[in-house]
């Protein structure tokens, strides 16, 4: 029997503009009649190359509304002439896994159902993101096209009679308007786990964890009730032989147990506490969709994401993938601490500074100029896929510990001994009023064209910094020449210290201000100092230059990293 498709009349919704990582809004917004359908139609209509004969990967982090959205997407793919949809069992696929599968099966792209690290549940957030055929988030050219379409949309195509069961792996064949249409429900973890086994030396990591060659390394992995739970279970417990108490919160929940599934010192406080109290040598947490990670050592020794990527880049000889493919270039997002730049210099490879957002790394990777990159926002990854990858980062760290037979803290101390330490901190002011924050940003922006601001000295608690340059970061992609403007105001000091202000692109309501502060120290006696103490004078100067407290009305940040 051939199923019938329908063209449904609709009207544009305001604000269907994909942000840094897709369209993120409250679940209630997505639940409005036609809202989700409109946006899915925009994705499908914006796909270059057309849909006939195409295959798409669909899956997400298991948050509330994910299954409903999967069902809608499958029906609309059928209605729009897509040939095949590959969907994770129960709609579950981590973001790195979607990227991996798009590349492995050479599909036209994929749709990821996640609001990443934002809370989930009926009163929380949902999100839809489109990834292109290289496996990475759609670039601005594509998301702008989606947005243009969303402003003029009058109809969408759907096959409402198509009922498919995504709860068990297997292939389901349909005939839709006399065309074949296939839905393949796949095991959520298999392709990803197979790939990790190619990239890393699993037996070496297993020896480390089980103590085959000495003391076992006790690890504690906290999946924060996000999508990584099944991946953690398979990889760390089953493949690498970690004991059952090594993994917690590994059952994905639609509301992440009511928490923010965000691996930082505030929202992953239970991991920090357990690491402080227990005798674990290594701890890690991931965000809702599995692309972010936080790494901790014994007694909750904190590895900043900016240092984490630099350490991985410095130790590629511990990872078979890089031994095989070499390291072509390194990169970080602009606000990320500059530790990796020093590694690139020593290794004699290119280093790139891109705007915030993983999508900016994709072209460089596709052009064979970038192997390892990271962001201060707990994102670390490589050109093995086109998303950042939390579990990959943990396996990279465990590979380094296995090869060097040492601790997390010792790895950092020896890294700083070689390169010096880039002290880094980030202050977040979440959910502020948008108007005053925009005003603050435009006043900061105005300073970049004020010649009087450069050369000015700022002093706090006996420390003086002299402004060398102020700009609003602009990036020209070396591969396709596209330009991203106004990516954050940077105040650069003559000694290489700096602070940066930008507004978050991932919040779902109000404005979140991010302030990033960094200073470089080469004196070994400073290396073990607390970053907050070392950076305090510059933090105070940044607060006073920006008049942040006046604009936001906030005396304290919501989160300090
Ligand atoms: O815009 P923000 O809230 O600072 O978030 C920035 C981050 O958002 C997501 O996680 C993106 O995948 C990252 O690439 C980006 O760094
Ligand atoms: Mg994420």
Coordinates of N, CA, C and O and ligand atoms in Angstrom, one line a residue, residues 116-117 287 289 291-292, ligand 2:
X116 N 21.7 20.3 24.1 CA 23.0 20.2 24.7 C 23.0 20.1 26.2 O 22.6 19.2 26.8
X117 N 23.6 21.1 26.9 CA 23.7 21.1 28.3 C 22.6 21.9 29.0 O 22.7 22.0 30.2
X287 N 28.2 16.4 29.1 CA 26.9 17.1 29.0 C 25.8 16.2 28.4 O 26.0 15.0 28.1
X289 N 24.2 15.9 25.6 CA 24.3 15.2 24.3 C 25.7 14.6 24.0 O 26.0 14.1 22.9
X291 N 28.9 15.8 23.9 CA 30.0 16.4 23.2 C 31.0 17.2 24.1 O 32.1 17.4 23.8
X292 N 30.4 17.6 25.3 CA 31.3 18.3 26.3 C 31.9 17.3 27.3 O 31.3 16.3 27.6
Ligands
LIG2 MG1 26.6 19.6 24.1

